[in-house]
Tab-separated table of C-alpha atoms and ligand atoms in Angstrom:
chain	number	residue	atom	x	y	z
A	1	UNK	CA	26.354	-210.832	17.684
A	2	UNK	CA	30.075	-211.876	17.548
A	3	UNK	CA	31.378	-211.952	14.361
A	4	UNK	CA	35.632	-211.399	13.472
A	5	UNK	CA	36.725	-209.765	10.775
A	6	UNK	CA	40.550	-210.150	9.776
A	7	UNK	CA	40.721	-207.161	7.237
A	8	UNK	CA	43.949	-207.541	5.471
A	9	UNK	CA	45.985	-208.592	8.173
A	10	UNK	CA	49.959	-207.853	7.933
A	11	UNK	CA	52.459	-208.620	10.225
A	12	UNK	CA	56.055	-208.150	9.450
A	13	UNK	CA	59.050	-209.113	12.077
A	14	UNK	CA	62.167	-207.155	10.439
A	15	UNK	CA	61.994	-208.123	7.167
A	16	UNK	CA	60.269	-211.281	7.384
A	17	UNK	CA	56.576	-210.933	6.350
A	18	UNK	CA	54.401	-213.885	8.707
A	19	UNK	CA	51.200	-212.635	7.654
A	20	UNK	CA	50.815	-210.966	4.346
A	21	UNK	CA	46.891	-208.612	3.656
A	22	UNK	CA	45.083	-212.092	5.354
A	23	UNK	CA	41.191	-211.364	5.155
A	24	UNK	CA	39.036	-213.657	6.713
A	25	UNK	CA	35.425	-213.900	8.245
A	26	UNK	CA	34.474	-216.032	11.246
A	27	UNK	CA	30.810	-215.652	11.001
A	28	UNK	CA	28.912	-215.437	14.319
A	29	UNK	CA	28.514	-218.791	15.872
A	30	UNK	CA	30.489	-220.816	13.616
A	31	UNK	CA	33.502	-222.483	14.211
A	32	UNK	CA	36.294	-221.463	11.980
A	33	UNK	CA	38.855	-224.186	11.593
A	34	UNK	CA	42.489	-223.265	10.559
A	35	UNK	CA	45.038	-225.526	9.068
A	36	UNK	CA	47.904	-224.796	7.483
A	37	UNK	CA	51.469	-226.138	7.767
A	38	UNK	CA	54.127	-225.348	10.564
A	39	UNK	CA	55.155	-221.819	10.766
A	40	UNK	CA	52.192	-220.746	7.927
A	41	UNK	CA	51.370	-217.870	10.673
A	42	UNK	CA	48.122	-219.512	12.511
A	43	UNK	CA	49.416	-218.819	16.102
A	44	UNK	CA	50.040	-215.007	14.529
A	45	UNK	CA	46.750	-214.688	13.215
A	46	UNK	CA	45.065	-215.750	16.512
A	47	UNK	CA	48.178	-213.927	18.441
A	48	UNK	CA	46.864	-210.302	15.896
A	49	UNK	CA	43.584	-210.699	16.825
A	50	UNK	CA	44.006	-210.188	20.680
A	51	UNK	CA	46.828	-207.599	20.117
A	52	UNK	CA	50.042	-209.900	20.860
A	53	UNK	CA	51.150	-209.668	17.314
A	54	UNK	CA	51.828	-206.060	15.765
A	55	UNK	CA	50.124	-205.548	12.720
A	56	UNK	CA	51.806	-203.126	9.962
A	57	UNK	CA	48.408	-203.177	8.028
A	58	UNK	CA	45.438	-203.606	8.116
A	59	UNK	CA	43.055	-204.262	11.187
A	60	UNK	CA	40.915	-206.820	13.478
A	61	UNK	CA	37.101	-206.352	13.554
A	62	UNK	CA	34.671	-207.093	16.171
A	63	UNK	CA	30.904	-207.182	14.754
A	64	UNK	CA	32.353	-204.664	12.695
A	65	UNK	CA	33.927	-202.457	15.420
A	66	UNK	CA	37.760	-202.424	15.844
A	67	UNK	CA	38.629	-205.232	18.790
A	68	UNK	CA	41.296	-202.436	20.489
A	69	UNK	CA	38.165	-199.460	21.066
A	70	UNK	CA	36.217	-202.284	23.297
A	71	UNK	CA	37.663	-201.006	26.593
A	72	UNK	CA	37.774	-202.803	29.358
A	73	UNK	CA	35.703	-206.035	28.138
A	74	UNK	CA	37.585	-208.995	26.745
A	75	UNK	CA	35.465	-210.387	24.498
A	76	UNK	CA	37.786	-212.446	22.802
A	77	UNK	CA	39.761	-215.111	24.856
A	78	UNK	CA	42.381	-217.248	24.114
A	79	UNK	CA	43.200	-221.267	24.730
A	80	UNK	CA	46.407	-222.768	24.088
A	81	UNK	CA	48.315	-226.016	23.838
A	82	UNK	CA	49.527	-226.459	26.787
A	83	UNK	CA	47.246	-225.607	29.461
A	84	UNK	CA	49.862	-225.560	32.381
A	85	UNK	CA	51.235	-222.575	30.853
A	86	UNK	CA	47.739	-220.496	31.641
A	87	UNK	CA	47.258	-221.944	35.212
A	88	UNK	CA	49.433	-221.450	38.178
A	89	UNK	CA	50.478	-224.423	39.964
A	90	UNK	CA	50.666	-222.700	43.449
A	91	UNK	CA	46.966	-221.534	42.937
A	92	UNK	CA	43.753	-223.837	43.151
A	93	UNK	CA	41.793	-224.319	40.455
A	94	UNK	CA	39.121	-222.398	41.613
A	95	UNK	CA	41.191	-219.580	42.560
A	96	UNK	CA	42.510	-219.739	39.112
A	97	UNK	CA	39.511	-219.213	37.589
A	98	UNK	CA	38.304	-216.437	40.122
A	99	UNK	CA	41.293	-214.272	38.750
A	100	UNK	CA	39.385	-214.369	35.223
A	101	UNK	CA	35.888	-213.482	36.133
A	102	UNK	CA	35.374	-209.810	35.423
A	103	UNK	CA	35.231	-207.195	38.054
A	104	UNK	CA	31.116	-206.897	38.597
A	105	UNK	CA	31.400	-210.870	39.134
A	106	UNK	CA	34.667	-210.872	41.635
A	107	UNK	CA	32.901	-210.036	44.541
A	108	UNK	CA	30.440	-212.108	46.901
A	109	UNK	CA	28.898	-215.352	45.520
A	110	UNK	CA	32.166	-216.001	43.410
A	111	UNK	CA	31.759	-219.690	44.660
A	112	UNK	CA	28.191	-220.083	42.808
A	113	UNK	CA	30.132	-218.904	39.182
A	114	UNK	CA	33.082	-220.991	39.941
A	115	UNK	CA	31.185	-223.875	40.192
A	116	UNK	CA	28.901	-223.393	37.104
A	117	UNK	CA	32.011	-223.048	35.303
A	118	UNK	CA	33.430	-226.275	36.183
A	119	UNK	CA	30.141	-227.985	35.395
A	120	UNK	CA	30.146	-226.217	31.932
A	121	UNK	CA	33.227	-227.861	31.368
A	122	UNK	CA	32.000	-231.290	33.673
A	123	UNK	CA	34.354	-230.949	36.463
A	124	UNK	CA	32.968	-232.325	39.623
A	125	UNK	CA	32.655	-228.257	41.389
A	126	UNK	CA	34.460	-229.864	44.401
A	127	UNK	CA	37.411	-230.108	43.054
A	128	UNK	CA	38.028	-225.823	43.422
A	129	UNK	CA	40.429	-226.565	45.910
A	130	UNK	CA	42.596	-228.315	44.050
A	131	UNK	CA	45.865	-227.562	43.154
A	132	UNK	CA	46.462	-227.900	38.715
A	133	UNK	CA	49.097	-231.060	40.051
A	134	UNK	CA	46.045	-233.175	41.146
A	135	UNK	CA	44.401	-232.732	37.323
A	136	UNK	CA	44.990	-235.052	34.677
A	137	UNK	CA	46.356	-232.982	31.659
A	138	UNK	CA	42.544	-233.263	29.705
A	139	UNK	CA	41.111	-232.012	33.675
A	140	UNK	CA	43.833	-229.395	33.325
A	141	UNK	CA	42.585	-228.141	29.699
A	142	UNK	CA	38.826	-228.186	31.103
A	143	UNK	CA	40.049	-225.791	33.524
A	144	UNK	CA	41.888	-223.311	31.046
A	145	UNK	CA	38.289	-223.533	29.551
A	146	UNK	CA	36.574	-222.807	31.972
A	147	UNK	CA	38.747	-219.848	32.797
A	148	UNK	CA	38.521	-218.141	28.897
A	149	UNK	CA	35.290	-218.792	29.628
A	150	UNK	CA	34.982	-217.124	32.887
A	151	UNK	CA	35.392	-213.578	30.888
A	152	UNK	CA	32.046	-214.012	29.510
A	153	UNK	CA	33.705	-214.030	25.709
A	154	UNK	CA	31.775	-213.924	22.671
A	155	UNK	CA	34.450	-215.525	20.831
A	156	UNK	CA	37.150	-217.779	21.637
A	157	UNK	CA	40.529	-218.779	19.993
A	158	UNK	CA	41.525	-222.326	20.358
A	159	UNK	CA	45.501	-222.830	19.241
A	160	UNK	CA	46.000	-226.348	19.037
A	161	UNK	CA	44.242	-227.330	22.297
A	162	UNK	CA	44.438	-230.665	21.992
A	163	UNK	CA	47.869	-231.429	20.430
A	164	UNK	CA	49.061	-231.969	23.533
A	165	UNK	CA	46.467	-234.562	25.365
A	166	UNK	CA	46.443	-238.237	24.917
A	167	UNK	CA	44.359	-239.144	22.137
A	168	UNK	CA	41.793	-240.768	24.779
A	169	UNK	CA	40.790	-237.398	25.766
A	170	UNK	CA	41.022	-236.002	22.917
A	171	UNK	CA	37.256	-236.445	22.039
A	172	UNK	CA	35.885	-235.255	25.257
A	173	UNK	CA	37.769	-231.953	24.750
A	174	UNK	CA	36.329	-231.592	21.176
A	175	UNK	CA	32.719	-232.527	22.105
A	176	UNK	CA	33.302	-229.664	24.850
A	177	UNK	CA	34.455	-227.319	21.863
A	178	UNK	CA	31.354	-228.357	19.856
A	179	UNK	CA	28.749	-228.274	23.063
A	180	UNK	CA	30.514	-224.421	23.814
A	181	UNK	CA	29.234	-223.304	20.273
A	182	UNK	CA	26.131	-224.938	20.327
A	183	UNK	CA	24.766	-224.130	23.753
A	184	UNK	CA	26.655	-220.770	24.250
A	185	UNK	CA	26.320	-219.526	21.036
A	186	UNK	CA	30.577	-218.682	20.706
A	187	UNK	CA	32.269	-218.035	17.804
A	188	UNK	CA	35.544	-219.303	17.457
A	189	UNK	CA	38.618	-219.850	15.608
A	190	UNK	CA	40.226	-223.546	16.157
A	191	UNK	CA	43.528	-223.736	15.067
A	192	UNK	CA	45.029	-227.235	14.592
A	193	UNK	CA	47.241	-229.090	12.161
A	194	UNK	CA	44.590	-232.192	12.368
A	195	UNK	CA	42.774	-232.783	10.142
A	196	UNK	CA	40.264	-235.195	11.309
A	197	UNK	CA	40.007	-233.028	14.757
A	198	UNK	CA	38.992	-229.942	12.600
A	199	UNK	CA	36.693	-231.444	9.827
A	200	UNK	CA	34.828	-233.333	13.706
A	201	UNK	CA	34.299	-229.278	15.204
A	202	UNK	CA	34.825	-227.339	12.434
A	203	UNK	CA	32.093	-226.012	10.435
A	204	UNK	CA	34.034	-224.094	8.258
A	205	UNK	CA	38.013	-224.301	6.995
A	206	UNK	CA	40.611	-221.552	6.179
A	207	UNK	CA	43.583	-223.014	4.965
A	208	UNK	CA	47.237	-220.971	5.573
A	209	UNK	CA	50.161	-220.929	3.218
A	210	UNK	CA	52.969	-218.441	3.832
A	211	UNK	CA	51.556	-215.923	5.315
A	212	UNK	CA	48.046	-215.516	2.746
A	213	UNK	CA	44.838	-217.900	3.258
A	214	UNK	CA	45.092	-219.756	0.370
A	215	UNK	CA	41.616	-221.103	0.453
A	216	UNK	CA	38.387	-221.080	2.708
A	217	UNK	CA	35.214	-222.150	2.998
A	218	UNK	CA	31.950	-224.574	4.224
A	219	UNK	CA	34.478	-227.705	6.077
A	220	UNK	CA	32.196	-230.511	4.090
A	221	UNK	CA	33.099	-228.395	0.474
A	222	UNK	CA	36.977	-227.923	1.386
A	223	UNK	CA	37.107	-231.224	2.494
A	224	UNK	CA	35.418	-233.087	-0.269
A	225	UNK	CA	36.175	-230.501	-3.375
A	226	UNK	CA	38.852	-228.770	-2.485
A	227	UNK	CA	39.933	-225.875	-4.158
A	228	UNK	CA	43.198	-225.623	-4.431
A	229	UNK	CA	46.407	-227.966	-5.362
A	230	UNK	CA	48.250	-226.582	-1.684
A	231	UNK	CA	44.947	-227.999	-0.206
A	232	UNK	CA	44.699	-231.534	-1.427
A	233	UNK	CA	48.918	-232.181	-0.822
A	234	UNK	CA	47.436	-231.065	2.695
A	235	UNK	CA	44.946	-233.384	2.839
A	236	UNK	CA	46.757	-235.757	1.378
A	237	UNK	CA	49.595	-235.400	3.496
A	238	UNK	CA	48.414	-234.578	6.978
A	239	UNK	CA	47.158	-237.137	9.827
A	240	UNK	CA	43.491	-237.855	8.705
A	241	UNK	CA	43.456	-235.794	5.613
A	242	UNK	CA	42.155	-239.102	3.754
A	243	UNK	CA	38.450	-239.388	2.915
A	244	UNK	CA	35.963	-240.358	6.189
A	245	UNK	CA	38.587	-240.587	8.925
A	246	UNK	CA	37.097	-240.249	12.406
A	247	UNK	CA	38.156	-237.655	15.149
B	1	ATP	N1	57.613	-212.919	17.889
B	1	ATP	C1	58.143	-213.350	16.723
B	1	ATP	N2	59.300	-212.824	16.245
B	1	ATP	C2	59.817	-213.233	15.078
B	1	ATP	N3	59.264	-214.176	14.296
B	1	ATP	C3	58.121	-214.737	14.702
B	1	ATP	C4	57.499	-214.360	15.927
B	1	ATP	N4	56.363	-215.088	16.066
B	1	ATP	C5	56.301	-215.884	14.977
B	1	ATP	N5	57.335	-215.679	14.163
B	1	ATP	C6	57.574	-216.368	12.873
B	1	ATP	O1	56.386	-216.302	12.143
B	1	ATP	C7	56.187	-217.494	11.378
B	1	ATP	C8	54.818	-218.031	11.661
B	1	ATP	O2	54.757	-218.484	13.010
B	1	ATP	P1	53.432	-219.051	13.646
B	1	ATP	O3	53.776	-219.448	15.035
B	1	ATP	O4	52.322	-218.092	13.469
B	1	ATP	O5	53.157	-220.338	12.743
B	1	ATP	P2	52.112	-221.517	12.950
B	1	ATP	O6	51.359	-221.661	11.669
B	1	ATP	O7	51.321	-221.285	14.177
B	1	ATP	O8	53.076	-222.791	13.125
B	1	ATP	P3	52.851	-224.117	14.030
B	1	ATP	O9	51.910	-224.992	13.248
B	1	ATP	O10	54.216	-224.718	14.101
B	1	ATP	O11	52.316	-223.711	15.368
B	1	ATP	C9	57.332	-218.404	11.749
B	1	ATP	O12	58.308	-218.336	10.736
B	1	ATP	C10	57.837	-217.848	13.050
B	1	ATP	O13	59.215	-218.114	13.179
B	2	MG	MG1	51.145	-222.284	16.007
């Protein structure tokens, strides 16, 4: 079980309101795409749901359990943009990773769960030793992977995790996001403001306007029928929002 429940969501900084009584469902082992244009309050949604955004109102739900009573687990793990800023360049790789496995799994045969990580993600396991300055930047986001992954989550939140990478790698990281759902079973919520990368993964599409979802649903229905005039100047407007691009 891992679905996330945003139950009317608010988060005010001083007077400014960036997300105003959002609801939203990311049902268990879907992928949740959100779009939305700059500054709409994606990155404050995902930021609420993992407790680095105050809320005023309202609350986060974990299969229906409030994500701030789970204790000590961390079943909800972030990946963002820019994947240097979540690995340390004095650190290996491996040793990177280590630092995210949870306590039962930090002592002995670390090595063994290192490496299955970096095969999850298909990194050659003998790279460990290497320092985040001998990665390409796509090897670099494999490795952020593989260390949200190393907490054992049950849901993941992807904030534009391939905005930065050259589009030649860009498809290798999205068939990773799409092989992570279908083998592992995670839930997640993939933020980007592409449209063809999010109708590829996602399976279903919030869209964001000012602070309120403005309209949700199955990603083939928003996509083809969509519901609202704010979504089709969207699709009309954004980088593969025509009909049939590719990723
Ligand atoms: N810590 C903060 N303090 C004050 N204002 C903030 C803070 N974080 C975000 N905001 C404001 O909230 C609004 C929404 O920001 P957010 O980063 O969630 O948008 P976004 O949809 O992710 O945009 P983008 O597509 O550019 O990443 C913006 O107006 C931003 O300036
Ligand atoms: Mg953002």
């Amino acid at each position: 079980m891992s679905r996330l429940d945003f139950e009317d969501v608010t988060v005010r900084y001083g007077h400014h309101t960036v997300l105003d009584g959002v609801s939203l469902t990311v049902p268990e082992h879907q992928i949740m795409g959100l779009v939305g244009e700059s500054g709409s309050g994606k990155s404050t949604l995902a930021r609420a749901a993992v407790g680095l955004a105050p809320l005023s109102r309202g609350r986060v739900l974990l299969d229906g359990r409030p994500v701030q009573s789970q204790g000590r687990r961390r079943p909800i793990q972030m990946v963002f943009q820019d994947p240097s800023s979540s690995l340390d360049p004095r650190m290996s790789i491996g040793r990177s990773i280590a630092e995210a496995l949870p306590e039962r799994l930090r002592r002995a045969p670390q090595r063994a769960e290192i490496a299955r990580l970096l095969r999850l993600v298909h990194l050659d396991p003998d790279r460990a030793a290497d320092p985040p300055a001998r990665l390409s930047g796509g090897q670099r986001q494999r490795v952020a992977i593989a260390r949200a992954l190393a907490g054992r989550p049950t849901v993941v939140l992807a904030d534009e995790i391939t905005s930065a990478l050259d589009v030649s790698v860009q498809g290798a990281i999205l068939n990773l996001v799409r092989e992570m759902q279908r083998d592992s079973g995670l839930t997640m919520l993939f933020i980007s403001h592409n449209l063809a990368v999010v109708r590829y993964v996602a399976t279903h599409v919030a869209v964001m306007a000012a602070g309120r979802i403005v309209e949700q649903g199955p990603t083939d229905r928003v996509f083809a029928a969509p519901a609202t005039a704010y979504t089709r100047k969207l699709l009309a407007s954004m980088p593969g929002g025509g009909p049939r691009p590719g990723p």
